[in-house]
PDB file of C-alpha atoms in Angstrom:
ATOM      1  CA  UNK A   7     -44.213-134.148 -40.765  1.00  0.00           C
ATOM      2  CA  UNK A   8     -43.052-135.022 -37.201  1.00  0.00           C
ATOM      3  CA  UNK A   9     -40.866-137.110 -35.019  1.00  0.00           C
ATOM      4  CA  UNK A  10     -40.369-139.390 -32.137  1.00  0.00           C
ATOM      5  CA  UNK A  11     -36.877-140.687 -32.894  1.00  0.00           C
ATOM      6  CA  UNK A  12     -35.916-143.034 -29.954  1.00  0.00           C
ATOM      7  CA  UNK A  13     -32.821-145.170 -31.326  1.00  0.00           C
ATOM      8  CA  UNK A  14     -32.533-143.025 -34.103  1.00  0.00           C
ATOM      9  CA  UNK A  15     -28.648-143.498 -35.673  1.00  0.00           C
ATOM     10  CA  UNK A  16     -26.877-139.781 -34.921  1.00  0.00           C
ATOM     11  CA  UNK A  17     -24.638-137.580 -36.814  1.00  0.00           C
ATOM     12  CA  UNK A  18     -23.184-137.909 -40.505  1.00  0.00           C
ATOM     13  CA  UNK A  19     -24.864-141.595 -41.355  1.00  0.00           C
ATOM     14  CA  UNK A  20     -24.116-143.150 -45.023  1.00  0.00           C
ATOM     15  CA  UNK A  21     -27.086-141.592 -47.517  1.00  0.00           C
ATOM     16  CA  UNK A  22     -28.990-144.514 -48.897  1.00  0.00           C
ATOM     17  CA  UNK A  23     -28.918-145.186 -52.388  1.00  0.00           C
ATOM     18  CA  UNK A  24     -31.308-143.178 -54.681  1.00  0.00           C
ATOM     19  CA  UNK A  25     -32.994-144.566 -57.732  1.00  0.00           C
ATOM     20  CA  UNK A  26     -35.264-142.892 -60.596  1.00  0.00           C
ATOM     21  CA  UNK A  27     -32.980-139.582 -60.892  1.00  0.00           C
ATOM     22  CA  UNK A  28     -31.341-139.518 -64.903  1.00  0.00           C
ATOM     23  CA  UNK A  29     -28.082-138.829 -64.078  1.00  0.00           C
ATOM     24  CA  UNK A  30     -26.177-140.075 -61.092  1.00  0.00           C
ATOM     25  CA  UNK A  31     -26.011-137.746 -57.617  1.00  0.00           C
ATOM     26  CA  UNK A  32     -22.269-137.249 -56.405  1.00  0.00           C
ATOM     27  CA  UNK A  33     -22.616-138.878 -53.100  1.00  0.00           C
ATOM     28  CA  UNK A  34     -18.753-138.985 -51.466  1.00  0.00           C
ATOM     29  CA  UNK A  35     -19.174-136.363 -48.957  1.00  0.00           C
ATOM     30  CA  UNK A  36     -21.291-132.725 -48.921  1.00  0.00           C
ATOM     31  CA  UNK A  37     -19.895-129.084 -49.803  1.00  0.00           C
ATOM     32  CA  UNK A  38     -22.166-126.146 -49.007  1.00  0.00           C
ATOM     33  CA  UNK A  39     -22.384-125.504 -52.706  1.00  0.00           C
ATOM     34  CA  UNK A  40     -24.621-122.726 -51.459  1.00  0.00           C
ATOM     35  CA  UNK A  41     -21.721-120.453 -50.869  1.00  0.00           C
ATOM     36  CA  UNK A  42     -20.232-121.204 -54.599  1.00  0.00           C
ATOM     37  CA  UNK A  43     -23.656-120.106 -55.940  1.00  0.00           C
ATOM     38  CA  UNK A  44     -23.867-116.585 -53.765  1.00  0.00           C
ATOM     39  CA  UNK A  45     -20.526-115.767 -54.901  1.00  0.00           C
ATOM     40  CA  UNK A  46     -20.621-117.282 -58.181  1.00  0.00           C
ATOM     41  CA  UNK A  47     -24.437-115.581 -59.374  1.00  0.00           C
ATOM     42  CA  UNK A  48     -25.015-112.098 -60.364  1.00  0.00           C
ATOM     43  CA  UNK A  49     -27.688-109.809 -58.547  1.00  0.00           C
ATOM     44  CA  UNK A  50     -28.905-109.668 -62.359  1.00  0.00           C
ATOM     45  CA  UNK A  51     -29.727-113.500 -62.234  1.00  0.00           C
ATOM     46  CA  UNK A  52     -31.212-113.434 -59.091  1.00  0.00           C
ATOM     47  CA  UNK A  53     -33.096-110.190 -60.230  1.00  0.00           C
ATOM     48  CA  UNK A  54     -34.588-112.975 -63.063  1.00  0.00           C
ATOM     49  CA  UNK A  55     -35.402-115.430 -60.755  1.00  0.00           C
ATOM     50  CA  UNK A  56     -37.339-113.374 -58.519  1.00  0.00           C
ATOM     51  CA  UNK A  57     -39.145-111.657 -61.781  1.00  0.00           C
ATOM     52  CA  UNK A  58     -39.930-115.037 -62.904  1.00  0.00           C
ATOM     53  CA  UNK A  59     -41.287-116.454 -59.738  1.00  0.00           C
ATOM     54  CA  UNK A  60     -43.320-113.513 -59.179  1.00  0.00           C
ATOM     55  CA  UNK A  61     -45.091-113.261 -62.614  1.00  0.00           C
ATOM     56  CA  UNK A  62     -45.544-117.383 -62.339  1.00  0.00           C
ATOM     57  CA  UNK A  63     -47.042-117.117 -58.607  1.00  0.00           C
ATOM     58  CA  UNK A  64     -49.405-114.165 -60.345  1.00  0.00           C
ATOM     59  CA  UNK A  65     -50.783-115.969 -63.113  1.00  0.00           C
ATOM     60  CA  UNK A  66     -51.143-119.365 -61.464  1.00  0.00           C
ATOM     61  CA  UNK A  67     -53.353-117.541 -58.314  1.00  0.00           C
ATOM     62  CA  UNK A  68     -55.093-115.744 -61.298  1.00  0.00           C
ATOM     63  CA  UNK A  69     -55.762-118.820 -63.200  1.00  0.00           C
ATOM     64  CA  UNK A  70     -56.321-121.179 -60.433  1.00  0.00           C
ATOM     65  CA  UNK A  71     -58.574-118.359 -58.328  1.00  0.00           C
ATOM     66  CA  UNK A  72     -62.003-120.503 -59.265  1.00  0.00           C
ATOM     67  CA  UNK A  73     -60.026-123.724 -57.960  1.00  0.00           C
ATOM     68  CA  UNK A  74     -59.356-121.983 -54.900  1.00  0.00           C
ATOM     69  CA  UNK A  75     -62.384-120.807 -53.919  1.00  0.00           C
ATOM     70  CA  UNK A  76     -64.369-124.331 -54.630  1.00  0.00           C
ATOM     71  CA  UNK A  77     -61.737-125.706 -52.739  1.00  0.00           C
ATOM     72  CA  UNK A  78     -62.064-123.438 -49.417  1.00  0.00           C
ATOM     73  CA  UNK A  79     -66.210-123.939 -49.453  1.00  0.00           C
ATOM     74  CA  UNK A  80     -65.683-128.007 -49.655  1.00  0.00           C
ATOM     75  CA  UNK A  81     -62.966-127.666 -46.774  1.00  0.00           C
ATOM     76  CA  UNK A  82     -65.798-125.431 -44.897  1.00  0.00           C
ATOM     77  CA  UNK A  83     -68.608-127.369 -46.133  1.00  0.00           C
ATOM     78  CA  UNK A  84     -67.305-130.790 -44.712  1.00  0.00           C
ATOM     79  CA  UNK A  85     -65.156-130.074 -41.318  1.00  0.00           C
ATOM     80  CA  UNK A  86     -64.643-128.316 -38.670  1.00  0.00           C
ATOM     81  CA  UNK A  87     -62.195-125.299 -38.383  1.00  0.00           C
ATOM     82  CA  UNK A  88     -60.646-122.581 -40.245  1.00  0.00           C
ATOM     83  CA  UNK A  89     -60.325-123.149 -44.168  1.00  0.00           C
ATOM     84  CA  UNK A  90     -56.632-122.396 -44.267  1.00  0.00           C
ATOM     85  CA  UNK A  91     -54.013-123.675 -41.925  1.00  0.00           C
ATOM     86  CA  UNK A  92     -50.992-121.869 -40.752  1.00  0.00           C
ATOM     87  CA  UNK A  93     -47.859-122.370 -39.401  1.00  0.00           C
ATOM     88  CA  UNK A  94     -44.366-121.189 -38.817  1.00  0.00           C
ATOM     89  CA  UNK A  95     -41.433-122.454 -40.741  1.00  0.00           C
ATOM     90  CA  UNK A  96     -37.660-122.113 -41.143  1.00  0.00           C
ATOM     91  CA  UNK A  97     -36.679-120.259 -44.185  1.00  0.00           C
ATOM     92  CA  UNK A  98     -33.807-118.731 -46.339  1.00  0.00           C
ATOM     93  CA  UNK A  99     -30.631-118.391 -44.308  1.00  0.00           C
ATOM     94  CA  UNK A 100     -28.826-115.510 -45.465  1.00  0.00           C
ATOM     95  CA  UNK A 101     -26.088-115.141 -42.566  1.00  0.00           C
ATOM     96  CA  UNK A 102     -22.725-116.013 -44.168  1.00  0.00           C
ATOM     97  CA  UNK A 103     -20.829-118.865 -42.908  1.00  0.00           C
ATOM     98  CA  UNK A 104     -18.130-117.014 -40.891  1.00  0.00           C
ATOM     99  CA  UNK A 105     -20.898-114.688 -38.843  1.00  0.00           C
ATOM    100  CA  UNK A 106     -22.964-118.184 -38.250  1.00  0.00           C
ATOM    101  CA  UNK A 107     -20.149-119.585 -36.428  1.00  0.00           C
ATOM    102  CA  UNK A 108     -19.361-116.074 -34.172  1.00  0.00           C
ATOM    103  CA  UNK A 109     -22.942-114.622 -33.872  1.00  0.00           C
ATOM    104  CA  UNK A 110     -23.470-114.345 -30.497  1.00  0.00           C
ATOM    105  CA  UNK A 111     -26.367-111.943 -30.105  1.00  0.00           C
ATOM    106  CA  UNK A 112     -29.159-114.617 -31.083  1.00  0.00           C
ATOM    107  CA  UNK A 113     -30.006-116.540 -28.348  1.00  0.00           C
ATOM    108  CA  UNK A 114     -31.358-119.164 -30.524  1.00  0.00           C
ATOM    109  CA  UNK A 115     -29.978-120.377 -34.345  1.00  0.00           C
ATOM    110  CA  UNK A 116     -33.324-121.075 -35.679  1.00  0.00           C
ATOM    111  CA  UNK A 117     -31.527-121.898 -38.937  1.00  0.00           C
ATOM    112  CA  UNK A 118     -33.152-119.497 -40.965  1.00  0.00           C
ATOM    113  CA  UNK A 119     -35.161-116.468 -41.296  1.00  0.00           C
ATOM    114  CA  UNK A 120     -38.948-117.735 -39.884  1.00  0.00           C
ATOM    115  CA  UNK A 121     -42.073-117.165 -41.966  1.00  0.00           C
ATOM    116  CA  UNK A 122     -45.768-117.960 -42.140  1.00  0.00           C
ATOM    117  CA  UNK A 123     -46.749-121.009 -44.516  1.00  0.00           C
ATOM    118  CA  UNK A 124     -50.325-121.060 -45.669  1.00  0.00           C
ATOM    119  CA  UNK A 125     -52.190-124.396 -46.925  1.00  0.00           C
ATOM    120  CA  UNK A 126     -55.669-125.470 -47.077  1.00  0.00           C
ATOM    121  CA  UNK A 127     -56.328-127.204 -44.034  1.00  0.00           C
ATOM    122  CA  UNK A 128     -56.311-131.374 -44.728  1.00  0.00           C
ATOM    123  CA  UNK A 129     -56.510-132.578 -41.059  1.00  0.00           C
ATOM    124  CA  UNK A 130     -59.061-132.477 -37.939  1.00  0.00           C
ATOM    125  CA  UNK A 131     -58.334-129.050 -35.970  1.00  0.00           C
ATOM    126  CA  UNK A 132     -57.153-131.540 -32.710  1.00  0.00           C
ATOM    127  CA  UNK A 133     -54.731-133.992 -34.858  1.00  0.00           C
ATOM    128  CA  UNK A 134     -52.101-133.237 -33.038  1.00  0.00           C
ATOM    129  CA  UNK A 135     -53.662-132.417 -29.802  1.00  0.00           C
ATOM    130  CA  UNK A 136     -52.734-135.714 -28.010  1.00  0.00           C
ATOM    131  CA  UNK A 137     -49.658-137.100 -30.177  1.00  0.00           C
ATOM    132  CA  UNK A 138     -48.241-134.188 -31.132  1.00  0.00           C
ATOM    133  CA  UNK A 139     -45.959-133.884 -34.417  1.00  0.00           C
ATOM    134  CA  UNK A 140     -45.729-137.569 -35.988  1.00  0.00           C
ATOM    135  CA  UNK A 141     -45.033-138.708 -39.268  1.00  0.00           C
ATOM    136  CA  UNK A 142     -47.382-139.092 -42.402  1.00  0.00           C
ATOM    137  CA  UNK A 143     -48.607-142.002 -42.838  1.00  0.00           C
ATOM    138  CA  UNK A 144     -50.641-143.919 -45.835  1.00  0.00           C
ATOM    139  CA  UNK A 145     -54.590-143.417 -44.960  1.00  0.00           C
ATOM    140  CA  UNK A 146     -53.731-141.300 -42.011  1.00  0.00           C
ATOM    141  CA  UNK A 147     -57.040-141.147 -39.836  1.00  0.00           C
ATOM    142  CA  UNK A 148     -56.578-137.692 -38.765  1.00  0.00           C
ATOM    143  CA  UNK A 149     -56.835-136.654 -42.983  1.00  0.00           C
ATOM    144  CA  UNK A 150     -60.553-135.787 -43.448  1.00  0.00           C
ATOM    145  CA  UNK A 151     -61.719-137.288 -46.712  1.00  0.00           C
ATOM    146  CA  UNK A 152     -61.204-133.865 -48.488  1.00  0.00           C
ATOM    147  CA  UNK A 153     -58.168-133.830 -47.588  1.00  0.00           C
ATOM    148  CA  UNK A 154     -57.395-136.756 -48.166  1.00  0.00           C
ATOM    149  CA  UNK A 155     -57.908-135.913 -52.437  1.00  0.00           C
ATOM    150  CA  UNK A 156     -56.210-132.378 -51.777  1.00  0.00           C
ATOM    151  CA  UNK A 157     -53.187-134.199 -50.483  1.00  0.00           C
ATOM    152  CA  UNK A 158     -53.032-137.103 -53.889  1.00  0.00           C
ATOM    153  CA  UNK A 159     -53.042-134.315 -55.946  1.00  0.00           C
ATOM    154  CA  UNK A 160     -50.949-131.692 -54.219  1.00  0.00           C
ATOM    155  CA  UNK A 161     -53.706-129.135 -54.225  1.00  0.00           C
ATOM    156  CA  UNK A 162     -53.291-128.185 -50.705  1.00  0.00           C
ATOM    157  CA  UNK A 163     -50.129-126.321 -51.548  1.00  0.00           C
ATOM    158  CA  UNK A 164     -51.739-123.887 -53.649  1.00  0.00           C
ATOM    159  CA  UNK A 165     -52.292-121.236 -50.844  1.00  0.00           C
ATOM    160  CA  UNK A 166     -48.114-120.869 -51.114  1.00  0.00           C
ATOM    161  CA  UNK A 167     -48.417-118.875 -53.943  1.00  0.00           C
ATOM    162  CA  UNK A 168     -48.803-116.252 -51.932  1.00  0.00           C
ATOM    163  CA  UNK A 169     -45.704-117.041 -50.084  1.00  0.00           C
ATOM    164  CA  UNK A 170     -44.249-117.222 -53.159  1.00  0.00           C
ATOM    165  CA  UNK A 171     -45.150-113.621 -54.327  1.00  0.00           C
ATOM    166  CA  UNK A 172     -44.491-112.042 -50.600  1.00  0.00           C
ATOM    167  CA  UNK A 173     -40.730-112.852 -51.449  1.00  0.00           C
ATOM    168  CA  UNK A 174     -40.753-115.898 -48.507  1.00  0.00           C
ATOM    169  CA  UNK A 175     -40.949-118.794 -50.872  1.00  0.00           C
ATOM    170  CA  UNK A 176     -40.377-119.747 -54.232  1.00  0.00           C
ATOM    171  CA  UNK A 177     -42.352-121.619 -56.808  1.00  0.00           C
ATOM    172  CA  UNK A 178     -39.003-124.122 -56.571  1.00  0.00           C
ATOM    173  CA  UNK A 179     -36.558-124.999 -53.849  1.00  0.00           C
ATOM    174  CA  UNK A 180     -36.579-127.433 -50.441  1.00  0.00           C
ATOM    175  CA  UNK A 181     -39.281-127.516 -48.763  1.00  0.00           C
ATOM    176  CA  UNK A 182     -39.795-125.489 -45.560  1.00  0.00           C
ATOM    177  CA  UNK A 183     -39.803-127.348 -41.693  1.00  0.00           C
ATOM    178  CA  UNK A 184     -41.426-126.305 -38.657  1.00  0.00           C
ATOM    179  CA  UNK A 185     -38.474-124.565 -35.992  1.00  0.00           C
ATOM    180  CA  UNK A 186     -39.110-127.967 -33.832  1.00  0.00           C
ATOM    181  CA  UNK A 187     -38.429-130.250 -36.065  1.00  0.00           C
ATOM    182  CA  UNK A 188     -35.511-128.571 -38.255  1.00  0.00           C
ATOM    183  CA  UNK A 189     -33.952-128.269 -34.621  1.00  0.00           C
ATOM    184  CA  UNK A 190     -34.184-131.822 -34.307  1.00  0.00           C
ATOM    185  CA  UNK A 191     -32.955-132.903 -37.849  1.00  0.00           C
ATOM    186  CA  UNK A 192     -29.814-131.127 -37.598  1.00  0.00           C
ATOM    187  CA  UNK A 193     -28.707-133.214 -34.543  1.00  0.00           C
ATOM    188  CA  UNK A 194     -29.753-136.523 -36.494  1.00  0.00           C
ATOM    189  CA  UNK A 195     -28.419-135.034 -39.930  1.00  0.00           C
ATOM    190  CA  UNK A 196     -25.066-133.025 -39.918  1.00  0.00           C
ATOM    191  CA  UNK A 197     -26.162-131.446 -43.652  1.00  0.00           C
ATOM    192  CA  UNK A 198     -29.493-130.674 -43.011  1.00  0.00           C
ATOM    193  CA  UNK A 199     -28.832-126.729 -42.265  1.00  0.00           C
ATOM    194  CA  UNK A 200     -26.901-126.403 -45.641  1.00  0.00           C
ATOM    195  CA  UNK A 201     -30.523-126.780 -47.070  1.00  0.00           C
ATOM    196  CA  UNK A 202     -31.787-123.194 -45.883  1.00  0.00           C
ATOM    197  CA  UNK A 203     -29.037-122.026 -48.389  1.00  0.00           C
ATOM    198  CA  UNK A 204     -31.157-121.369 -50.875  1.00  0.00           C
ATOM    199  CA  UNK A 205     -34.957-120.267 -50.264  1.00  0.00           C
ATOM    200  CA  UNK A 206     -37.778-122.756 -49.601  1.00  0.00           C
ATOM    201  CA  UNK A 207     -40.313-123.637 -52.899  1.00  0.00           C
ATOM    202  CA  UNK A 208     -43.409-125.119 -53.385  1.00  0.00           C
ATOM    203  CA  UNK A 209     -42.158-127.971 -55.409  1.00  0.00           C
ATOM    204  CA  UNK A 210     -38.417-129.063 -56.063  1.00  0.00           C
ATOM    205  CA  UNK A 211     -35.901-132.093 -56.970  1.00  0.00           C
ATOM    206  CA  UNK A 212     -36.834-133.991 -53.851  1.00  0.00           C
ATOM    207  CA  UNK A 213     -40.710-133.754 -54.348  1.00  0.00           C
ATOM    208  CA  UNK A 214     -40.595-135.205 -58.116  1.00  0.00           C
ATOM    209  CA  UNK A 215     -38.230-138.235 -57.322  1.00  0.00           C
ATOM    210  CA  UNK A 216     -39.601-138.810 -53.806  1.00  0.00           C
ATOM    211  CA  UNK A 217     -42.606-139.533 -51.363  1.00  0.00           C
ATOM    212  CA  UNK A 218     -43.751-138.034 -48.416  1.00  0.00           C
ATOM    213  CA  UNK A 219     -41.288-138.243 -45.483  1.00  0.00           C
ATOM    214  CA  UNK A 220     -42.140-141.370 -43.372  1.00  0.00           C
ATOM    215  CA  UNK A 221     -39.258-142.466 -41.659  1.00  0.00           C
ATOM    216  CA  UNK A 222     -35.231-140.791 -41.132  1.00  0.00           C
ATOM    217  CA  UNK A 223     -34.013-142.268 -44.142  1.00  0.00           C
ATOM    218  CA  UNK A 224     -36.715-140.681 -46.182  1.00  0.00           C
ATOM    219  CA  UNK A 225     -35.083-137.223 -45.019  1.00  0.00           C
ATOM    220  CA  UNK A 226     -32.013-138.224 -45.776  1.00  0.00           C
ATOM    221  CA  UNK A 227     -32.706-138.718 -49.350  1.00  0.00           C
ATOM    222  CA  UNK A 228     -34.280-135.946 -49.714  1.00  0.00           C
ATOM    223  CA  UNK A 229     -31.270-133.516 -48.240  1.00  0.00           C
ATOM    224  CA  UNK A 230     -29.471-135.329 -50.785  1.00  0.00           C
ATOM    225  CA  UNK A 231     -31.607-134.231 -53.821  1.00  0.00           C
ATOM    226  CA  UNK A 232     -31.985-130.540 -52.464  1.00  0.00           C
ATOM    227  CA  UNK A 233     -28.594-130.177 -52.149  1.00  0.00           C
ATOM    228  CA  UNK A 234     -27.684-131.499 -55.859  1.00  0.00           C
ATOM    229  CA  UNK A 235     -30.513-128.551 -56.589  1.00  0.00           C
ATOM    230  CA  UNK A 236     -28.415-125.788 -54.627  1.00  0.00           C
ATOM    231  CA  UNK A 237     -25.398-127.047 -56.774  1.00  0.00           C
ATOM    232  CA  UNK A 238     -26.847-126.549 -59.946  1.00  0.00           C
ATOM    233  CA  UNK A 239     -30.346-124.085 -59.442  1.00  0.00           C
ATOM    234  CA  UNK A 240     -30.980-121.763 -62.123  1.00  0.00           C
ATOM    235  CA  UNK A 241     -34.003-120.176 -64.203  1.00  0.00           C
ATOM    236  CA  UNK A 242     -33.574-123.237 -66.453  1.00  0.00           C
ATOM    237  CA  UNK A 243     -33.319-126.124 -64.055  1.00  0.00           C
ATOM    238  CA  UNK A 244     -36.399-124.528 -61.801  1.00  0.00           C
ATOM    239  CA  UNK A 245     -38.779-124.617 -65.369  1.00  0.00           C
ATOM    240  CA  UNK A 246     -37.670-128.096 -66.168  1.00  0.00           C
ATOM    241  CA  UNK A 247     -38.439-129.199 -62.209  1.00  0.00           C
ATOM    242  CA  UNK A 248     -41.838-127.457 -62.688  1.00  0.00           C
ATOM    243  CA  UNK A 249     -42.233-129.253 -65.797  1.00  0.00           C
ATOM    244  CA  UNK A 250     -41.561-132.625 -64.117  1.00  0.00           C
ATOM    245  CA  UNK A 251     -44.374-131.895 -61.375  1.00  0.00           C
ATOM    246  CA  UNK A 252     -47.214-132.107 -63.208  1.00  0.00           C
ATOM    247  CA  UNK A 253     -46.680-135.743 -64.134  1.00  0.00           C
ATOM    248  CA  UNK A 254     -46.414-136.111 -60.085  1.00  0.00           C
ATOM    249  CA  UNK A 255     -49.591-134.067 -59.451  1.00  0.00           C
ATOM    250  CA  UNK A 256     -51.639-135.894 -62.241  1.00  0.00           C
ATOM    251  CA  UNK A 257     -50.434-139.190 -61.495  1.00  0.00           C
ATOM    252  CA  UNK A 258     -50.957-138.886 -58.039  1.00  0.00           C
ATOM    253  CA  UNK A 259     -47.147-140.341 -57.010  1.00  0.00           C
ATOM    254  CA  UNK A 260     -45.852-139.797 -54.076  1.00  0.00           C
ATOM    255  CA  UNK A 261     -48.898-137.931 -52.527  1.00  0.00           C
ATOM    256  CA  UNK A 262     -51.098-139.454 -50.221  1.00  0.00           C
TER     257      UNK A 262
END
């Protein structure tokens, strides 16, 4: 997901009304709820979290291993270029407020700590050789027909598990941007940072209520839904999220 955002409305716009969520999102202004939850949790709960995520990553690469493999030969088999793709993104940011505002020894706020995502490659090696990061769009011709079907059905992801079980990701939470673009968000959309709050996950609230990002209001929306996650994430809310993604995955919504 990319940019070009000439005439784009700056800083702190109205967040547009969201639909298909069963109970109503508190929309009159944002509080980095993050902070309430690293006070308010126990090292014993986050302890659980990061036992669960780690035996759920470990079973699902077990079980899905076959998958995997058939997946990497058709992604060989029909294009050219490496079987998985790679890039950097912006993850947890675990700097405390106060030392974010006075940190002077980083010569550049990346937002967050900065990891290595893996995915099955979906796109032509050069798709962004001459127009650079742009947004997803509905039969995208640089999608090769592959991934095209990994992409309905979310299977591209899969490779994350192992981000999940090197501690960088977990199975639930926002989704992870490219340094670039998070850079560029956070001029256009004064809340976007407080997302890095909690870590980055493979599937969250935003992913089962929305689509892929195609415009500036699209992002929007979905900083509104991760941040009603960091209000209320727990072992609980993360099972019922996962629950509510295979209906996504299956029915193909939102993927494309």
């Amino acid at each position: 997901m990319g940019i070009a955002m000439s005439g784009v409305r700056s800083s702190n716009p109205s967040i547009p009304a969201v639909t298909g969520y069963e109970t109503p999102l508190v929309r009159p202004r944002y509080r980095d709820w993050s902070r309430a939850a690293q006070h308010g949790a126990s090292s014993g709960a986050e302890w659980v979290r990061r036992c669960v995520n780690l035996l759920l990553a470990l079973v699902a690469l077990v079980v899905m291993l076959p998958v995997m493999f058939l997946i990497g030969m058709l992604v060989r088999l029909t294009s050219r270029g490496p079987v998985l793709y790679t890039q950097v993104r912006v993850g947890l940011d675990r700097r405390e407020q106060a030392a974010n505002l006075h940190n002077h020894r980083r010569q550049r706020d990346l937002g967050g700590q900065p990891f290595t995502i893996y995915k099955f490659r979906t796109m032509r090696v050069d798709a962004e050789h001459h127009s650079g990061a742009v947004w997803a769009q509905q039969r995208d011709p640089r999608v090769t027909p592959i991934g095209r079907l990994l992409r309905q059905y979310r299977l591209d992801e899969l490779p994350q598990l192992l981000n999940v079980l090197k501690g960088e990701m977990n199975i639930v939470g926002p989704r992870p941007e490219r340094p670039t673009i998070f850079a560029e968000l956070r001029e256009h959309i004064a809340e976007y940072p407080l997302r890095q709050r909690a870590k980055p996950g493979i599937t969250g609230l935003a992913q089962i209520n929305h689509h892929y990002d195609r415009s500036l209001e699209d992002v929007r929306t979905k900083v509104h839904y991760d941040l009603e996650y960091i209000r209320r994430q727990s072992v609980s809310e993360d099972f019922r999220i996962m629950l509510k993604t295979l209906p996504v995955i299956l029915l193909r919504r939102g993927g494309w």
